[in-house]
Tab-separated table of C-alpha atoms in Angstrom:
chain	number	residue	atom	x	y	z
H	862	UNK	CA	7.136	-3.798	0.999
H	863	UNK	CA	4.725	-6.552	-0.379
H	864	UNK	CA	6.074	-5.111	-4.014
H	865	UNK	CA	9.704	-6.146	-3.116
H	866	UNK	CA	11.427	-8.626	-6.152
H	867	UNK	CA	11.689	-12.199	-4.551
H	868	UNK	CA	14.340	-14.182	-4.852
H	869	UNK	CA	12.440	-17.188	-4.443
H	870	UNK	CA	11.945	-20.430	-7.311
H	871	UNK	CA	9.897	-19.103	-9.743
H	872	UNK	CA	8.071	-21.295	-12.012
H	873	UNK	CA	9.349	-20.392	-15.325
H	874	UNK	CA	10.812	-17.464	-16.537
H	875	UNK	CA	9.087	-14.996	-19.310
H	876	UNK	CA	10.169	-14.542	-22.564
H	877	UNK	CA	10.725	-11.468	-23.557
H	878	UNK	CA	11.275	-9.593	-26.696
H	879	UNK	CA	13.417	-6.233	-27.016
H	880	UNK	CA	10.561	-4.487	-28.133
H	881	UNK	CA	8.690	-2.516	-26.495
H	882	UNK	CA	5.058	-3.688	-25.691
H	883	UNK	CA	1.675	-1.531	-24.874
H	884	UNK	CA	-1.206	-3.764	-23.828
H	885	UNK	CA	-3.643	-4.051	-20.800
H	886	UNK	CA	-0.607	-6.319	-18.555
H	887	UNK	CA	1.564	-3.433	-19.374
H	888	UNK	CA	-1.087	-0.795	-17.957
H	889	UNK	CA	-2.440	-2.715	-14.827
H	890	UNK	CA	1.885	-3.145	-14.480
H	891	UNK	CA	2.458	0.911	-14.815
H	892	UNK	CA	0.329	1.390	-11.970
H	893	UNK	CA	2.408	-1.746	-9.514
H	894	UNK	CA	4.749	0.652	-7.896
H	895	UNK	CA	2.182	3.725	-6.795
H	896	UNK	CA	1.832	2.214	-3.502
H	897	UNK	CA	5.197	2.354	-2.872
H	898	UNK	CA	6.425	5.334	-4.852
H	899	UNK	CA	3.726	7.865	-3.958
H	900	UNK	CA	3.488	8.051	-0.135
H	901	UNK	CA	7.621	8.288	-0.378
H	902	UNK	CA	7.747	11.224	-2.948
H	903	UNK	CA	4.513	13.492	-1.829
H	904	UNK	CA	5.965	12.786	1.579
H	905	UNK	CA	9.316	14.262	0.847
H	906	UNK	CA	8.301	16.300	-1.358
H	907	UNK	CA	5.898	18.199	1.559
H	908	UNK	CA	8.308	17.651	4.241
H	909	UNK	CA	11.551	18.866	2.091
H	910	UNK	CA	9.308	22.076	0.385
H	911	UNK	CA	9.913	20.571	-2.818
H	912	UNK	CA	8.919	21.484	-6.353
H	913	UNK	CA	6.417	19.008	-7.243
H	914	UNK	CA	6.409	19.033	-10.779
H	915	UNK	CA	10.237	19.438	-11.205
H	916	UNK	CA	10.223	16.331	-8.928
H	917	UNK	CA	7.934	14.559	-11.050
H	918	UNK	CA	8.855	15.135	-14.424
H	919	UNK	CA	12.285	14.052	-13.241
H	920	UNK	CA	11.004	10.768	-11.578
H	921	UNK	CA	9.577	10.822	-15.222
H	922	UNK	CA	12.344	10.416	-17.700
H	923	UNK	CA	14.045	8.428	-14.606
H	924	UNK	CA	11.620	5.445	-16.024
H	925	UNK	CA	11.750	5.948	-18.976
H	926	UNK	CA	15.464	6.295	-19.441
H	927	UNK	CA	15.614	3.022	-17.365
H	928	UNK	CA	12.782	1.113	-19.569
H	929	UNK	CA	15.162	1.892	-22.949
H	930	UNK	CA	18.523	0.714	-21.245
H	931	UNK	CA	16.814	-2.636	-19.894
H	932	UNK	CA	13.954	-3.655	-21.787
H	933	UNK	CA	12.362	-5.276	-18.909
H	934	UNK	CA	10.079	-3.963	-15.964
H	935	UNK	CA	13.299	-1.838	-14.241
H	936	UNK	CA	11.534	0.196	-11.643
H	937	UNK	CA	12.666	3.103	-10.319
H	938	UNK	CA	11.816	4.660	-6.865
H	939	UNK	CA	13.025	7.083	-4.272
H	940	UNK	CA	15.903	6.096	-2.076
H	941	UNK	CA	13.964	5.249	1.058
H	942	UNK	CA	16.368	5.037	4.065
H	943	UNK	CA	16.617	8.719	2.468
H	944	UNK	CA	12.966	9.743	2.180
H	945	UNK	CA	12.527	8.168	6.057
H	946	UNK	CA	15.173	10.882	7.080
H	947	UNK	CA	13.593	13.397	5.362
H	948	UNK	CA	10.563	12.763	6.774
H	949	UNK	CA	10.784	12.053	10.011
H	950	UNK	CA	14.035	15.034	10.232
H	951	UNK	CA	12.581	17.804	7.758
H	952	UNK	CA	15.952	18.004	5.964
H	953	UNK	CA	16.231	21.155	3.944
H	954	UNK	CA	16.322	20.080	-0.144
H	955	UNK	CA	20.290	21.085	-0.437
H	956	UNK	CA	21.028	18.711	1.966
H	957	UNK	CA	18.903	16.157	-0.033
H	958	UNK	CA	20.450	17.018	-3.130
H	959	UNK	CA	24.096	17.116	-1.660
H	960	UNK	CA	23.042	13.633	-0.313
H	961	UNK	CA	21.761	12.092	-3.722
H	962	UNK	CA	24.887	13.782	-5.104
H	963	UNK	CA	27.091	11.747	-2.376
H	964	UNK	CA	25.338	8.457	-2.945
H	965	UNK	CA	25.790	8.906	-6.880
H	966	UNK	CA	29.207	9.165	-6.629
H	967	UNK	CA	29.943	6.973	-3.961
H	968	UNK	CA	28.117	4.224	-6.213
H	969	UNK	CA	30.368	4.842	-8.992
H	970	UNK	CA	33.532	4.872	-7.535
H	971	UNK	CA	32.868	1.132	-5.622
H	972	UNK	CA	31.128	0.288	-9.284
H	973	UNK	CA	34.388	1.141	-11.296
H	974	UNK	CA	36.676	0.391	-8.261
H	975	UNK	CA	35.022	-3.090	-8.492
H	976	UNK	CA	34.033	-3.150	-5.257
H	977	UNK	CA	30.200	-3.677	-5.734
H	978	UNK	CA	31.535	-7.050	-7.563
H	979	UNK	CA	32.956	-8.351	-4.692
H	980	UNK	CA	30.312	-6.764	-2.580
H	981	UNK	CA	27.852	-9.144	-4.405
H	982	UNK	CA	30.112	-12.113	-4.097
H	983	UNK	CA	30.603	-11.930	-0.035
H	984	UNK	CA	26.843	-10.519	1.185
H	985	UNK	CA	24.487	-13.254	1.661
H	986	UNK	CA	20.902	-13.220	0.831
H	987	UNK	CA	19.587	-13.458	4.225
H	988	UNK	CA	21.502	-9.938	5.143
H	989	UNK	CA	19.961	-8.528	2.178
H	990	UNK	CA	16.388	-9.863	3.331
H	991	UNK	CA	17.486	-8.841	6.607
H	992	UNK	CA	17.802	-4.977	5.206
H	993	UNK	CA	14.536	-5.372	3.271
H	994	UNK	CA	13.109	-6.604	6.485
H	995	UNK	CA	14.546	-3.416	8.921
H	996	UNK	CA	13.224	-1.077	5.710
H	997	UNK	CA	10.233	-2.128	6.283
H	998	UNK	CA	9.851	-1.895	9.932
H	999	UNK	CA	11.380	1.709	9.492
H	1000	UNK	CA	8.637	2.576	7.181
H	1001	UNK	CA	5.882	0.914	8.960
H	1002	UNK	CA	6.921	2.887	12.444
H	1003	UNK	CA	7.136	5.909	10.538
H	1004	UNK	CA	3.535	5.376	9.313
H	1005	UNK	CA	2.750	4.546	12.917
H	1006	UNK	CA	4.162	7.156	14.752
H	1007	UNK	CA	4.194	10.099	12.642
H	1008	UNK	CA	0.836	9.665	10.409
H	1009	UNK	CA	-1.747	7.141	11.490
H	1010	UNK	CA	-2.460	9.207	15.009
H	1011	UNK	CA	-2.377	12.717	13.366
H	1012	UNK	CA	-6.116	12.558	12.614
H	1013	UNK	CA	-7.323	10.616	16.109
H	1014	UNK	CA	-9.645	7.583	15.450
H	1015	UNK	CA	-10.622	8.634	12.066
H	1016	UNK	CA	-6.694	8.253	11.215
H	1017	UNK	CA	-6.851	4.475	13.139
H	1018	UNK	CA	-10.068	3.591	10.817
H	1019	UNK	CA	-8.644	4.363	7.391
H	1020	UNK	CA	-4.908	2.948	8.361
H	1021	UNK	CA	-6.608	-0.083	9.062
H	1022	UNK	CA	-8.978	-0.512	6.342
H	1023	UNK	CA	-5.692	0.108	4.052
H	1024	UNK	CA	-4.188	-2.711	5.534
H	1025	UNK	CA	-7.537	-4.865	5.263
H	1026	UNK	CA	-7.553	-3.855	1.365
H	1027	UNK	CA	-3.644	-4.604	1.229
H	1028	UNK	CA	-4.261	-8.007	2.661
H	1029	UNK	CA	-7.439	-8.894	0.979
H	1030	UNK	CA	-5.883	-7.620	-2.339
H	1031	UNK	CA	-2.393	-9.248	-1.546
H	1032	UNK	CA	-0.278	-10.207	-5.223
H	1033	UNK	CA	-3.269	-9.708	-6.790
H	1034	UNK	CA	-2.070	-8.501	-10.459
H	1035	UNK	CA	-5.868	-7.794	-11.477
H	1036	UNK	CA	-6.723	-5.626	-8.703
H	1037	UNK	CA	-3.393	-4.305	-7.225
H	1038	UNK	CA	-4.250	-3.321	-3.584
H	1039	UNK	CA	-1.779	0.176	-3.566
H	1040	UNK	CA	-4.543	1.696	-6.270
H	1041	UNK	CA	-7.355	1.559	-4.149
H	1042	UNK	CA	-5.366	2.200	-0.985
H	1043	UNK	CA	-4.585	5.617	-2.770
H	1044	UNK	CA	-7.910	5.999	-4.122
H	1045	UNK	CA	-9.306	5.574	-0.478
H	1046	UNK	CA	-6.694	8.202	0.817
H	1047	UNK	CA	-7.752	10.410	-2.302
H	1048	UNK	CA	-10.970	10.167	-1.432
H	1049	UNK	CA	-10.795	11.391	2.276
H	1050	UNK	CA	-8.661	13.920	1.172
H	1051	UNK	CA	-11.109	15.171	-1.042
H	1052	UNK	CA	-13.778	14.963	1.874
H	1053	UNK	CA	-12.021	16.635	4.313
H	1054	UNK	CA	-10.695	19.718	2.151
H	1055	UNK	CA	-13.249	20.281	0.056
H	1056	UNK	CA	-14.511	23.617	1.343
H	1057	UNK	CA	-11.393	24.917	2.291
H	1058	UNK	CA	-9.670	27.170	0.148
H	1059	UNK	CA	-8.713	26.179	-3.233
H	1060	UNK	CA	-5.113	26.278	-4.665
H	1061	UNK	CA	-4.546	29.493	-5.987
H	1062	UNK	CA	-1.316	28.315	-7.563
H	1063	UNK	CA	-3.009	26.575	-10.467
H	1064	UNK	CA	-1.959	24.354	-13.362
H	1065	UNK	CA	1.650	24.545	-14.331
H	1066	UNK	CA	4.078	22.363	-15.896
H	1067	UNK	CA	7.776	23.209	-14.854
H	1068	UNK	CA	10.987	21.777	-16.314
H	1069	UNK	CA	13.481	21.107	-14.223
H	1070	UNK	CA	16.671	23.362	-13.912
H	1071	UNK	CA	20.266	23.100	-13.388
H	1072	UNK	CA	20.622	23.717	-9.611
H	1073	UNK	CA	24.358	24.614	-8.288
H	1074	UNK	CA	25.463	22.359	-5.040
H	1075	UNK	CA	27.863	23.291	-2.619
H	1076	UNK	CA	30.703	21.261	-1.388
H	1077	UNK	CA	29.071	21.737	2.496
H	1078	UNK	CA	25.755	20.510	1.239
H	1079	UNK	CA	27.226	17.600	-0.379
H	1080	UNK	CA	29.881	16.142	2.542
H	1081	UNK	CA	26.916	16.836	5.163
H	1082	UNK	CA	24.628	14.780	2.698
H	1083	UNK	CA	26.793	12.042	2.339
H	1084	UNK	CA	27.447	11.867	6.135
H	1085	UNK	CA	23.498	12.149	7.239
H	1086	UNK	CA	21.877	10.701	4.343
H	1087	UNK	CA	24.571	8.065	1.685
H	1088	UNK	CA	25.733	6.209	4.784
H	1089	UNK	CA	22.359	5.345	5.899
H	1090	UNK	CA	20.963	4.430	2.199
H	1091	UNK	CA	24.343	3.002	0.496
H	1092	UNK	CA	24.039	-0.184	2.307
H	1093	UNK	CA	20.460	-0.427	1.754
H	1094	UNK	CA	20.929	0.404	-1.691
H	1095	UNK	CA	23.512	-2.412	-2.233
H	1096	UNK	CA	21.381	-4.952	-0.952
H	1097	UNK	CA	17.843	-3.869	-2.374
H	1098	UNK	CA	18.647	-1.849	-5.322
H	1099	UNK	CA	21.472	-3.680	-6.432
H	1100	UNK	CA	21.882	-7.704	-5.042
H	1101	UNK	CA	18.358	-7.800	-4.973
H	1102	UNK	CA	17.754	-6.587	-8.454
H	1103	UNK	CA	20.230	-8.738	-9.789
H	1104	UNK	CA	19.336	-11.799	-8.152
H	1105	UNK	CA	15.561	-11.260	-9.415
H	1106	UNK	CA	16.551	-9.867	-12.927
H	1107	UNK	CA	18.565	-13.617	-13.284
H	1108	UNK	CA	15.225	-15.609	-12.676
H	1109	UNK	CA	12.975	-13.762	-14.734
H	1110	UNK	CA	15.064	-12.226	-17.328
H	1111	UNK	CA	17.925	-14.680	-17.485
H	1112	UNK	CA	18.397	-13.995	-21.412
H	1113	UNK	CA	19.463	-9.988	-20.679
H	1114	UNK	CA	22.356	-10.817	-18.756
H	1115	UNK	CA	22.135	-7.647	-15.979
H	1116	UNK	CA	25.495	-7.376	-14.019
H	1117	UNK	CA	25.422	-5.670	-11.103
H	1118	UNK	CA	28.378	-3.251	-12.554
H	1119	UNK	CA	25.534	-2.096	-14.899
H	1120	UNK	CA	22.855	-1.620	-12.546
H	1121	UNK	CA	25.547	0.407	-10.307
H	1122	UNK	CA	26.319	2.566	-13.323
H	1123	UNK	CA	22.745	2.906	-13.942
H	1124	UNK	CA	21.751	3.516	-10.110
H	1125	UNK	CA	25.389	6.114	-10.115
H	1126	UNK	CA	24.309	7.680	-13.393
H	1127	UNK	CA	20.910	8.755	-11.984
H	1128	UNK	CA	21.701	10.130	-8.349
H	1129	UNK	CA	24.655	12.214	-10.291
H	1130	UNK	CA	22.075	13.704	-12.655
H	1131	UNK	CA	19.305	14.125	-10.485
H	1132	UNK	CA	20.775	16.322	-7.956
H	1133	UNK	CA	21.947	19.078	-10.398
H	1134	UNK	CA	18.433	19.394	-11.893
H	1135	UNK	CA	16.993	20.678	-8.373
H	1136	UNK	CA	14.777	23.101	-7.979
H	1137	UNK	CA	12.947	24.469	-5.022
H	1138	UNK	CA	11.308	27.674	-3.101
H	1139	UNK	CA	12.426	28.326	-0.340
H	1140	UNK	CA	11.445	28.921	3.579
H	1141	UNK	CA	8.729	31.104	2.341
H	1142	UNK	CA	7.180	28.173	0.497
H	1143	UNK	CA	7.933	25.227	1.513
H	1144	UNK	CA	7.059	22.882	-1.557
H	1145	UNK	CA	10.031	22.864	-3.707
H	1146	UNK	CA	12.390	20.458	-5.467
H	1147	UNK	CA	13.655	17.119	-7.051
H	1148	UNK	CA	15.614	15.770	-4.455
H	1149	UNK	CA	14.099	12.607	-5.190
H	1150	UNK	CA	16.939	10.202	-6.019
H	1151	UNK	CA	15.909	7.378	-8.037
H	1152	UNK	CA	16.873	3.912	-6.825
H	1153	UNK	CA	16.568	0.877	-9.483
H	1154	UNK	CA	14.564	-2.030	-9.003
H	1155	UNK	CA	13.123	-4.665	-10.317
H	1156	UNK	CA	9.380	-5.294	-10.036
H	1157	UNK	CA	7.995	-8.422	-8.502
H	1158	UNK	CA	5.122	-8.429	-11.461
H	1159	UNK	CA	6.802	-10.920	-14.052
H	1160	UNK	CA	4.714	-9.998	-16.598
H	1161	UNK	CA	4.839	-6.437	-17.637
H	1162	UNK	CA	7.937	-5.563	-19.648
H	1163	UNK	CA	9.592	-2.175	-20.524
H	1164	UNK	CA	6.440	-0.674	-21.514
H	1165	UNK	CA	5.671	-0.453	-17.680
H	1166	UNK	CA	7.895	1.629	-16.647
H	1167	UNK	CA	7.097	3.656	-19.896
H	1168	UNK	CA	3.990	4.159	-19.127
H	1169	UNK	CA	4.741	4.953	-15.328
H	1170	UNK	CA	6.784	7.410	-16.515
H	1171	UNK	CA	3.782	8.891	-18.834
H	1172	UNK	CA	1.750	9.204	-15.955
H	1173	UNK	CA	4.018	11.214	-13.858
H	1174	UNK	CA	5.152	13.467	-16.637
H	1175	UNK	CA	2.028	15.557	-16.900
H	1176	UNK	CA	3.090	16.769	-13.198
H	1177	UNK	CA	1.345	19.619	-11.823
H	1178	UNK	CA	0.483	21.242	-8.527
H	1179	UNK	CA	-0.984	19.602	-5.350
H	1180	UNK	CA	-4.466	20.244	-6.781
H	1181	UNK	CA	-4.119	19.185	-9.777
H	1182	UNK	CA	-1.962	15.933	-8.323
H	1183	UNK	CA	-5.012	14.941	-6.599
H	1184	UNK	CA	-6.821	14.893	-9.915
H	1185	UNK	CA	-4.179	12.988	-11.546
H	1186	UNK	CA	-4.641	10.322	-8.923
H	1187	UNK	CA	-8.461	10.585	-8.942
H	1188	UNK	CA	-8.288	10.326	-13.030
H	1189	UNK	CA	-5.953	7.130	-12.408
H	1190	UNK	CA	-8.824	5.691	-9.910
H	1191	UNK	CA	-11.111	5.937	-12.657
H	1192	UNK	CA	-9.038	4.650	-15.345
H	1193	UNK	CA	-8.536	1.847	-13.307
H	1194	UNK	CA	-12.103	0.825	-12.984
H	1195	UNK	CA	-12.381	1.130	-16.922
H	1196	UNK	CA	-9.303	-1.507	-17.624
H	1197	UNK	CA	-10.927	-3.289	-15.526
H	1198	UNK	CA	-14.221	-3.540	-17.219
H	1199	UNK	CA	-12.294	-4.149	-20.477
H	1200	UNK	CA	-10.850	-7.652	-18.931
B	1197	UNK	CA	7.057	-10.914	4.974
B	1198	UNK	CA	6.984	-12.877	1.766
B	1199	UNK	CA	10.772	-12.032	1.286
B	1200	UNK	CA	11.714	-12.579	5.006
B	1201	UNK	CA	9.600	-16.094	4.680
B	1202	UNK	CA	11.793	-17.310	1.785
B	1203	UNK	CA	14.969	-17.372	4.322
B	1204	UNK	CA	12.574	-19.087	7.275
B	1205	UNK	CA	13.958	-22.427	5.959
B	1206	UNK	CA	16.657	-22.852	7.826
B	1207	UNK	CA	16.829	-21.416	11.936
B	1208	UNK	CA	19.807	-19.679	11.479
B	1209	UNK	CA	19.301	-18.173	8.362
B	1210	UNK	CA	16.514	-16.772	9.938
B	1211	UNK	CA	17.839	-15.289	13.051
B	1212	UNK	CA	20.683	-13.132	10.677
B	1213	UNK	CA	17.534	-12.153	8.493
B	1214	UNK	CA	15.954	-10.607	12.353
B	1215	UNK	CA	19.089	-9.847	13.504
B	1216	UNK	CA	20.304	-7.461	10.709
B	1217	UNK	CA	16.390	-5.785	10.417
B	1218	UNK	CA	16.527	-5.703	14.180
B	1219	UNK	CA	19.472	-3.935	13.409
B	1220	UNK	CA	18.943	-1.887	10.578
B	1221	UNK	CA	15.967	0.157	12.692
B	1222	UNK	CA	17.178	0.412	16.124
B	1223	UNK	CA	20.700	1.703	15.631
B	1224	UNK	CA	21.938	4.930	14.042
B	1225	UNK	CA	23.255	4.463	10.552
B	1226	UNK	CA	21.764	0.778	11.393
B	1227	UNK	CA	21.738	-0.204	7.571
B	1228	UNK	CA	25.708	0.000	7.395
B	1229	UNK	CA	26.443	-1.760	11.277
B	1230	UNK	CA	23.414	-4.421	9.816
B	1231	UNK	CA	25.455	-4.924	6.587
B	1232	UNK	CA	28.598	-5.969	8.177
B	1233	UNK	CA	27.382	-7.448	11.487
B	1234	UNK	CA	24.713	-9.593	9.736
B	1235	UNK	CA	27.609	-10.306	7.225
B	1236	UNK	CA	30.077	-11.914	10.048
B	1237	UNK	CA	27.807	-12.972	12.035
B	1238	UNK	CA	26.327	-15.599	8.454
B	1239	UNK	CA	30.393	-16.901	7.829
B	1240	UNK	CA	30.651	-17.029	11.380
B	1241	UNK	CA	27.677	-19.619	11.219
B	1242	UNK	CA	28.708	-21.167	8.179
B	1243	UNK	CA	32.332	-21.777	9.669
B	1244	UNK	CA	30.725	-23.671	12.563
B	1245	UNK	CA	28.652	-25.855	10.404
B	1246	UNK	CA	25.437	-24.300	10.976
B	1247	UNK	CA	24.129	-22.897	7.467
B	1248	UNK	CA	22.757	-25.595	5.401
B	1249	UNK	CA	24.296	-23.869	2.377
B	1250	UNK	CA	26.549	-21.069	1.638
């Protein structure tokens, strides 16, 4: 939640060029939304029985597809009024995808209706904090109740020094605190499942494929999961965006008709590129519907989300996800060095 | 809290801010009853004089 785009004075804005820039702002940037992104998408991906790489290479081309329509740091993330039902419920991945589905198309008909226009004119900022604020209550009881106990004291230890690190570490662009949050979580993971028995699945890369939806699996979607997240989405993905794209990007002009197209476009595509196993392995599919955001780091510019994107491309199975991570760790360390 | 911090200027500001969060977890499909209660409930200040701005 510390990630969220503020609406409050900034000093200046940044000048920014349409080009698209690779330097070590850019890399420590790629690496601002983890935090937030990875606990949400391994999370539904394991409780949904996803496919992990189709999910991936998906949340992939998501960023980059939003870093060449913007130019500018243009996040994107999983829905997470979503991913807390999925969680916390288990929802099977048609209903996610009928969901996303729902949401995509209920965006575009209030973005071409004008309705999100007017939306943005009557909703005041403090409702829209006030939804950031419930989100992350939501997600912090979730945490709470459903993770933090599962391994007894052991569980209370490293939930707390994660919050230490996260406070210590707080808007720190040097030393974002979500990297070494993950890297401590990596690390225990590693610990505690090193002897057991290794993933016999191996190293794949998987494209994603068209996925058929019924109309069931869409109307239930829209009525467990859209109505929860289209009012969140409105306020975070869409007000908020706005309002933070206007003081730090005031020269690109970002209407919130365009970021509802954009947010629309996504959640229409996603859906029908599913793919997942079913009951008899339960670690399937790209249900993950991207949500578009703007970062809070000022700095970083398309290249970010680029470069995000690059990282989750290469997506492969749980083992080889921990590596990835573990790889990032240490890739961390080095740009740090180079500073 | 750096968000909800930025809208701690004025009281009432900050009582919709709690008030639609409070919201937004506690209820089923909280985030659409926080959306248009927290929504009234700011003109509904404003029209009595008590927002500083709109």
């Amino acid at each position: 939640m510390i990630a969220e785009p503020s609406n409050t004075p900034q000093p200046a804005t940044v000048n920014v060029d349409s080009r698209l820039r690779f330097d070590r702002n850019e890399l420590a940037g790629a690496f601002g939304d983890i935090g937030t992104d990875l606990p949400l998408i391994i999370g539904m991906i394991l409780a949904a029985g996803l496919d992990s790489a189709s999910v991936l290479v998906m949340f992939g081309l998501m960023q980059v597809f939003t870093a060449l329509v913007y130019r500018i740091p243009m996040a994107v993330q999983p829905l997470k009024a979503v991913a807390v039902i999925v969680i916390t419920q288990r929802i099977a991945p048609e209903l996610l995808y009928g969901g996303g589905l729902a949401i995509g198309v209920a965006m575009l008909l209030l973005t071409l209706s004008g309705g999100i226009d007017w939306l943005a004119r009557i909703v005041p900022r403090a409702v829209v904090r006030g939804l950031q604020l419930g989100l992350g209550l939501q997600l912090a009881l979730l945490a709470l109740r459903d993770y933090v106990q599962r391994d007894g004291a052991r569980g209370y230890v490293l939930a707390a020094a994660a919050f230490v690190i996260v406070i210590a570490l707080l808007g720190n662009r040097r030393f974002p605190p979500a990297l070494f949050v993950i890297g401590l979580g990596n690390r225990l993971c590693d610990r505690l499942q090193s002897r057991s028995s290794a993933d016999s699945r191996g190293q794949r890369l998987s494209l994603p494929t068209v996925h058929p939806l019924s109309l069931s699996d869409i109307v239930s979607g829209f009525v467990l999961l859209a109505i929860p997240q289209i009012p969140l989405s409105l306020g975070n993905s869409v007000l908020a965006t706005r309002q933070i794209a206007e003081d730090l990007f005031p020269e690109r002009r970002i209407t919130v008709r365009k970021l509802g197209i954009t947010y629309a476009a996504m959640n229409l595509v996603n859906p029908g590129l599913a793919e997942f196993r079913r009951a008899t392995d339960r670690e399937v599919s790209p249900a993950i519907t991207p949500s578009v955001r703007a970062p809070a780091d000022r700095s970083s510019s398309t290249a970010r989300s680029t470069l995000q994107s690059g990282c989750f491309l290469p997506a492969y199975s749980s083992r080889q996800y921990r590596y990835f991570l573990s790889r990032c760790s240490e890739f961390f360390y080095c740009s740090r060095d180079l500073r | 809290m750096s968000l909800v911090r930025g809208e701690a200027v004025g009281r009432w500001e900050f009582f919709v801010v709690l008030t639609v969060g409070l919201i937004a977890v506690g209820l089923p499909y909280g985030y659409a009853i926080a959306l248009a209660v927290g929504t009234a409930l700011y003109y509904f200040f404003r029209a009595r004089g008590l927002l500083a701005q709109p």
